mmCIF file of C-alpha atoms in Angstrom:
data_model
loop_
_atom_site.group_PDB
_atom_site.id
_atom_site.type_symbol
_atom_site.label_atom_id
_atom_site.label_comp_id
_atom_site.label_asym_id
_atom_site.label_seq_id
_atom_site.Cartn_x
_atom_site.Cartn_y
_atom_site.Cartn_z
ATOM 1 C CA UNK A 273 0.000 0.000 0.000
ATOM 2 C CA UNK A 274 1.393 3.352 -0.989
ATOM 3 C CA UNK A 275 2.284 5.629 1.948
ATOM 4 C CA UNK A 276 1.105 9.265 1.877
ATOM 5 C CA UNK A 277 3.815 11.892 1.440
ATOM 6 C CA UNK A 278 5.374 12.997 4.705
ATOM 7 C CA UNK A 279 4.295 16.339 6.034
ATOM 8 C CA UNK A 280 6.975 18.879 6.978
ATOM 9 C CA UNK A 281 5.408 18.851 10.473
ATOM 10 C CA UNK A 282 6.410 15.169 10.907
ATOM 11 C CA UNK A 283 10.113 15.967 10.698
ATOM 12 C CA UNK A 284 12.069 15.824 13.990
ATOM 13 C CA UNK A 285 11.905 18.988 15.971
ATOM 14 C CA UNK A 286 14.751 21.298 15.173
ATOM 15 C CA UNK A 287 15.212 20.555 11.511
ATOM 16 C CA UNK A 288 15.930 17.929 8.895
ATOM 17 C CA UNK A 289 17.318 14.526 9.983
ATOM 18 C CA UNK A 290 20.235 14.700 7.567
ATOM 19 C CA UNK A 291 22.490 16.862 9.738
ATOM 20 C CA UNK A 292 21.573 20.104 8.017
ATOM 21 C CA UNK A 293 19.122 22.816 8.873
ATOM 22 C CA UNK A 294 18.557 25.029 11.934
ATOM 23 C CA UNK A 295 18.670 22.141 14.450
ATOM 24 C CA UNK A 296 22.009 20.884 13.209
ATOM 25 C CA UNK A 297 23.432 24.398 13.317
ATOM 26 C CA UNK A 298 22.228 24.793 16.925
ATOM 27 C CA UNK A 299 23.790 21.444 17.924
ATOM 28 C CA UNK A 300 27.047 22.474 16.293
ATOM 29 C CA UNK A 301 27.037 25.747 18.184
ATOM 30 C CA UNK A 302 26.458 23.964 21.510
ATOM 31 C CA UNK A 303 29.221 21.484 20.779
ATOM 32 C CA UNK A 304 31.589 24.285 19.851
ATOM 33 C CA UNK A 305 30.855 26.073 23.132
ATOM 34 C CA UNK A 306 31.487 22.915 25.171
ATOM 35 C CA UNK A 307 34.728 22.172 23.357
ATOM 36 C CA UNK A 308 35.860 25.756 23.760
ATOM 37 C CA UNK A 309 35.289 25.613 27.527
ATOM 38 C CA UNK A 310 37.170 22.317 27.793
ATOM 39 C CA UNK A 311 40.085 23.686 25.807
ATOM 40 C CA UNK A 312 40.137 26.843 27.910
ATOM 41 C CA UNK A 313 40.344 24.826 31.134
ATOM 42 C CA UNK A 314 43.160 22.615 29.854
ATOM 43 C CA UNK A 315 46.322 23.056 31.947
ATOM 44 C CA UNK A 316 49.159 24.788 30.196
ATOM 45 C CA UNK A 317 51.554 22.015 31.199
ATOM 46 C CA UNK A 318 50.865 18.244 31.317
ATOM 47 C CA UNK A 319 49.921 17.052 34.786
ATOM 48 C CA UNK A 320 52.478 14.796 36.480
ATOM 49 C CA UNK A 321 51.712 11.082 36.643
ATOM 50 C CA UNK A 322 50.365 10.000 40.056
ATOM 51 C CA UNK A 323 52.824 8.322 42.404
ATOM 52 C CA UNK A 324 50.878 5.205 43.286
ATOM 53 C CA UNK A 325 53.276 4.020 45.961
ATOM 54 C CA UNK A 326 52.594 7.202 47.915
ATOM 55 C CA UNK A 327 48.874 6.521 47.680
ATOM 56 C CA UNK A 328 48.989 2.894 48.796
ATOM 57 C CA UNK A 329 51.830 2.958 51.339
ATOM 58 C CA UNK A 330 49.810 4.633 54.157
ATOM 59 C CA UNK A 331 46.969 2.176 53.533
ATOM 60 C CA UNK A 332 49.088 -0.970 53.781
ATOM 61 C CA UNK A 333 47.771 -3.420 56.345
ATOM 62 C CA UNK A 334 51.059 -5.307 56.769
ATOM 63 C CA UNK A 335 49.112 -8.513 57.231
ATOM 64 C CA UNK A 336 50.546 -11.937 57.821
ATOM 65 C CA UNK A 337 49.948 -14.675 55.269
ATOM 66 C CA UNK A 338 47.201 -16.050 57.496
ATOM 67 C CA UNK A 339 45.568 -12.622 57.578
ATOM 68 C CA UNK A 340 45.544 -12.343 53.779
ATOM 69 C CA UNK A 341 44.089 -15.834 53.417
ATOM 70 C CA UNK A 342 41.349 -15.060 55.936
ATOM 71 C CA UNK A 343 40.434 -11.805 54.213
ATOM 72 C CA UNK A 344 40.438 -13.409 50.759
ATOM 73 C CA UNK A 345 38.302 -16.260 52.044
ATOM 74 C CA UNK A 346 35.750 -13.997 53.713
ATOM 75 C CA UNK A 347 35.435 -11.951 50.538
ATOM 76 C CA UNK A 348 35.008 -14.734 48.008
ATOM 77 C CA UNK A 349 32.740 -16.823 50.254
ATOM 78 C CA UNK A 350 30.439 -13.821 50.556
ATOM 79 C CA UNK A 351 29.927 -14.216 46.790
ATOM 80 C CA UNK A 352 28.896 -17.887 47.155
ATOM 81 C CA UNK A 353 32.256 -19.536 46.419
ATOM 82 C CA UNK A 354 33.564 -22.505 48.394
ATOM 83 C CA UNK A 355 37.054 -22.443 49.875
ATOM 84 C CA UNK A 356 39.013 -25.483 51.087
ATOM 85 C CA UNK A 357 42.504 -25.585 52.547
ATOM 86 C CA UNK A 358 44.919 -28.339 51.558
ATOM 87 C CA UNK A 359 48.577 -29.160 51.807
ATOM 88 C CA UNK A 360 50.902 -29.221 48.816
ATOM 89 C CA UNK A 361 50.907 -33.016 48.925
ATOM 90 C CA UNK A 362 47.234 -33.470 49.674
ATOM 91 C CA UNK A 363 45.329 -31.234 47.248
ATOM 92 C CA UNK A 364 44.901 -33.900 44.486
ATOM 93 C CA UNK A 365 43.155 -36.214 46.977
ATOM 94 C CA UNK A 366 40.955 -33.344 48.156
ATOM 95 C CA UNK A 367 40.025 -32.533 44.550
ATOM 96 C CA UNK A 368 39.114 -36.178 43.943
ATOM 97 C CA UNK A 369 36.946 -36.258 47.080
ATOM 98 C CA UNK A 370 35.148 -33.029 46.170
ATOM 99 C CA UNK A 371 34.489 -34.324 42.650
ATOM 100 C CA UNK A 372 32.967 -37.511 44.106
ATOM 101 C CA UNK A 373 30.826 -35.571 46.586
ATOM 102 C CA UNK A 374 29.491 -33.265 43.862
ATOM 103 C CA UNK A 375 28.815 -36.094 41.414
ATOM 104 C CA UNK A 376 31.324 -34.863 38.852
ATOM 105 C CA UNK A 377 31.448 -37.538 36.163
ATOM 106 C CA UNK A 378 33.994 -35.778 33.937
ATOM 107 C CA UNK A 379 36.647 -33.198 34.749
ATOM 108 C CA UNK A 380 38.386 -31.142 32.049
ATOM 109 C CA UNK A 381 41.904 -29.953 32.875
ATOM 110 C CA UNK A 382 45.129 -28.763 31.299
ATOM 111 C CA UNK A 383 47.478 -31.708 31.184
ATOM 112 C CA UNK A 384 50.377 -29.487 30.177
ATOM 113 C CA UNK A 385 50.389 -27.492 33.404
ATOM 114 C CA UNK A 386 52.277 -28.293 36.636
ATOM 115 C CA UNK A 387 49.011 -28.942 38.508
ATOM 116 C CA UNK A 388 47.557 -30.953 35.640
ATOM 117 C CA UNK A 389 50.610 -33.171 35.676
ATOM 118 C CA UNK A 390 49.810 -34.118 39.278
ATOM 119 C CA UNK A 391 46.383 -35.581 38.441
ATOM 120 C CA UNK A 392 46.236 -39.360 38.256
ATOM 121 C CA UNK A 393 43.144 -41.167 37.000
ATOM 122 C CA UNK A 394 43.624 -43.937 39.557
ATOM 123 C CA UNK A 395 42.985 -41.412 42.341
ATOM 124 C CA UNK A 396 39.629 -40.395 40.777
ATOM 125 C CA UNK A 397 37.507 -43.549 40.864
ATOM 126 C CA UNK A 398 34.233 -41.638 40.436
ATOM 127 C CA UNK A 399 35.409 -39.130 37.833
ATOM 128 C CA UNK A 400 36.782 -39.442 34.322
ATOM 129 C CA UNK A 401 39.715 -37.080 33.811
ATOM 130 C CA UNK A 402 39.583 -35.384 30.432
ATOM 131 C CA UNK A 403 42.811 -33.579 29.414
ATOM 132 C CA UNK A 404 42.369 -30.500 27.241
ATOM 133 C CA UNK A 405 43.491 -31.082 23.660
ATOM 134 C CA UNK A 406 42.525 -29.846 20.227
ATOM 135 C CA UNK A 407 40.437 -26.758 19.574
ATOM 136 C CA UNK A 408 37.145 -25.593 20.993
ATOM 137 C CA UNK A 409 35.270 -26.112 17.729
ATOM 138 C CA UNK A 410 36.070 -29.828 17.778
ATOM 139 C CA UNK A 411 35.074 -30.199 21.445
ATOM 140 C CA UNK A 412 32.038 -27.937 21.515
ATOM 141 C CA UNK A 413 29.364 -30.644 21.837
ATOM 142 C CA UNK A 414 31.261 -32.518 24.543
ATOM 143 C CA UNK A 415 32.219 -29.326 26.320
ATOM 144 C CA UNK A 416 28.700 -27.943 26.566
ATOM 145 C CA UNK A 417 26.799 -31.177 27.169
ATOM 146 C CA UNK A 418 29.011 -33.801 28.790
ATOM 147 C CA UNK A 419 31.784 -32.100 30.788
ATOM 148 C CA UNK A 420 30.700 -31.537 34.403
ATOM 149 C CA UNK A 421 33.592 -29.457 35.709
ATOM 150 C CA UNK A 422 36.772 -27.631 34.735
ATOM 151 C CA UNK A 423 39.980 -27.412 36.741
ATOM 152 C CA UNK A 424 42.480 -24.552 36.465
ATOM 153 C CA UNK A 425 45.324 -23.038 38.372
ATOM 154 C CA UNK A 426 45.033 -19.445 39.568
ATOM 155 C CA UNK A 427 47.902 -17.062 39.009
ATOM 156 C CA UNK A 428 47.130 -15.395 42.322
ATOM 157 C CA UNK A 429 44.410 -13.656 44.265
ATOM 158 C CA UNK A 430 43.457 -10.331 45.856
ATOM 159 C CA UNK A 431 42.658 -10.322 49.562
ATOM 160 C CA UNK A 432 41.007 -6.895 49.502
ATOM 161 C CA UNK A 433 38.179 -7.994 47.195
ATOM 162 C CA UNK A 434 38.191 -11.787 47.510
ATOM 163 C CA UNK A 435 39.148 -12.198 43.870
ATOM 164 C CA UNK A 436 40.977 -14.891 41.924
ATOM 165 C CA UNK A 437 43.401 -13.946 39.151
ATOM 166 C CA UNK A 438 43.149 -16.480 36.329
ATOM 167 C CA UNK A 439 45.716 -16.185 33.570
ATOM 168 C CA UNK A 440 44.604 -18.360 30.606
ATOM 169 C CA UNK A 441 47.202 -20.016 28.424
ATOM 170 C CA UNK A 442 47.340 -22.341 25.452
ATOM 171 C CA UNK A 443 47.668 -25.302 27.811
ATOM 172 C CA UNK A 444 44.843 -24.055 30.032
ATOM 173 C CA UNK A 445 42.474 -21.862 27.977
ATOM 174 C CA UNK A 446 39.727 -19.702 29.374
ATOM 175 C CA UNK A 447 37.117 -22.220 28.270
ATOM 176 C CA UNK A 448 38.007 -24.483 31.198
ATOM 177 C CA UNK A 449 36.863 -21.898 33.719
ATOM 178 C CA UNK A 450 34.016 -20.482 31.664
ATOM 179 C CA UNK A 451 31.852 -23.260 30.244
ATOM 180 C CA UNK A 452 31.552 -26.285 32.600
ATOM 181 C CA UNK A 453 28.944 -25.983 35.397
ATOM 182 C CA UNK A 454 31.582 -26.252 38.135
ATOM 183 C CA UNK A 455 34.952 -24.478 38.221
ATOM 184 C CA UNK A 456 37.639 -25.873 40.517
ATOM 185 C CA UNK A 457 40.505 -23.413 41.011
ATOM 186 C CA UNK A 458 43.833 -24.209 42.665
ATOM 187 C CA UNK A 459 45.464 -21.318 44.489
ATOM 188 C CA UNK A 460 48.785 -21.097 46.285
ATOM 189 C CA UNK A 461 48.227 -19.081 49.460
ATOM 190 C CA UNK A 462 51.574 -17.369 48.995
ATOM 191 C CA UNK A 463 50.255 -15.724 45.815
ATOM 192 C CA UNK A 464 47.432 -13.904 47.613
ATOM 193 C CA UNK A 465 48.238 -10.187 47.429
ATOM 194 C CA UNK A 466 46.761 -7.495 49.687
ATOM 195 C CA UNK A 467 45.407 -5.389 46.789
ATOM 196 C CA UNK A 468 45.114 -5.430 43.006
ATOM 197 C CA UNK A 469 47.860 -2.840 42.898
ATOM 198 C CA UNK A 470 50.177 -5.197 44.813
ATOM 199 C CA UNK A 471 49.337 -8.031 42.416
ATOM 200 C CA UNK A 472 50.114 -5.923 39.356
ATOM 201 C CA UNK A 473 53.325 -4.635 40.865
ATOM 202 C CA UNK A 474 54.516 -8.077 42.031
ATOM 203 C CA UNK A 475 53.748 -9.681 38.665
ATOM 204 C CA UNK A 476 55.192 -6.795 36.651
ATOM 205 C CA UNK A 477 52.078 -6.730 34.503
ATOM 206 C CA UNK A 478 53.252 -3.589 32.727
ATOM 207 C CA UNK A 479 55.878 -5.612 30.876
ATOM 208 C CA UNK A 480 53.866 -8.768 30.229
ATOM 209 C CA UNK A 481 50.150 -8.070 30.145
ATOM 210 C CA UNK A 482 48.314 -10.948 28.435
ATOM 211 C CA UNK A 483 45.452 -10.548 26.023
ATOM 212 C CA UNK A 484 43.109 -12.136 28.535
ATOM 213 C CA UNK A 485 43.438 -11.900 32.333
ATOM 214 C CA UNK A 486 40.385 -12.865 34.394
ATOM 215 C CA UNK A 487 39.352 -11.544 37.794
ATOM 216 C CA UNK A 488 36.867 -13.995 39.332
ATOM 217 C CA UNK A 489 34.987 -13.254 42.558
ATOM 218 C CA UNK A 490 32.416 -16.044 42.611
ATOM 219 C CA UNK A 491 30.191 -18.157 40.371
ATOM 220 C CA UNK A 492 28.606 -16.641 37.285
ATOM 221 C CA UNK A 493 25.679 -14.414 38.203
ATOM 222 C CA UNK A 494 23.305 -11.874 36.733
ATOM 223 C CA UNK A 495 20.487 -9.593 37.854
ATOM 224 C CA UNK A 496 19.325 -8.583 34.389
ATOM 225 C CA UNK A 497 15.745 -9.798 34.938
ATOM 226 C CA UNK A 498 13.817 -7.673 37.450
ATOM 227 C CA UNK A 499 17.069 -7.126 39.378
ATOM 228 C CA UNK A 500 16.759 -10.618 40.871
ATOM 229 C CA UNK A 501 20.215 -12.094 41.441
ATOM 230 C CA UNK A 502 20.585 -15.519 39.827
ATOM 231 C CA UNK A 503 23.712 -17.689 39.779
ATOM 232 C CA UNK A 504 24.966 -19.735 36.849
ATOM 233 C CA UNK A 505 23.337 -17.705 34.101
ATOM 234 C CA UNK A 506 26.364 -17.267 31.817
ATOM 235 C CA UNK A 507 28.991 -19.638 33.230
ATOM 236 C CA UNK A 508 29.776 -21.931 36.158
ATOM 237 C CA UNK A 509 27.115 -22.317 38.825
ATOM 238 C CA UNK A 510 29.718 -23.269 41.402
ATOM 239 C CA UNK A 511 33.199 -21.970 42.136
ATOM 240 C CA UNK A 512 35.348 -24.152 44.382
ATOM 241 C CA UNK A 513 38.746 -22.820 45.450
ATOM 242 C CA UNK A 514 41.405 -25.133 46.862
ATOM 243 C CA UNK A 515 44.015 -23.069 48.693
ATOM 244 C CA UNK A 516 47.409 -24.664 49.099
ATOM 245 C CA UNK A 517 48.753 -23.550 52.419
ATOM 246 C CA UNK A 518 52.469 -23.364 52.949
ATOM 247 C CA UNK A 519 52.875 -25.998 55.636
ATOM 248 C CA UNK A 520 51.768 -24.487 58.913
ATOM 249 C CA UNK A 521 51.890 -20.847 57.751
ATOM 250 C CA UNK A 522 48.177 -20.321 57.187
ATOM 251 C CA UNK A 523 47.073 -21.850 60.462
#
């Protein structure tokens, strides 16, 4: 059906929609005034870069290792994560027990990592260990429908916010911590930093920032629908952190 010709009164207020006309001229004038004020307030000399050490030094808590672990644990547990302590020798057995308790039938892990090399199928009678290999396109069906949990190492953590730092690699890609319903993360207590600033400084991120660094503070969650918080909407429903304590230091 043929549409009637558009009346001049139906045009947007202020002028034609093509960027010309009185409205466009008025917008240009307003923009010019704003830009002129910004340029006029610009300092004549570049401002000096902030000295971050001077900002953070008075705020340092000077905590013990046990204090940092306790603060990290309180923070991440408040976001519905589980935290378990284990020794350096005992964490594989703890992981196997947790997998059995949670009914994990298959666990995806990076076999080419130091932690992955410690996993032995004979210690996981209730769980099939599935080493990561190939590319995500080849594993997509298995990954989304048959893998129950992923296991990764954490680069470190932040006590101030209860946050894990996950640093994906070719041997341990982000998919392991993103897709399976349960994410098991292994964390060395000695890598828990007081603040994000301390973590960046200790790891010298400025000279080796990866393309993908993850900060994880709990299971996946969203409040997009009616502001009702729901867990597991876009990723793991459970986050389980196994903290390796330096023998006796944490307790």
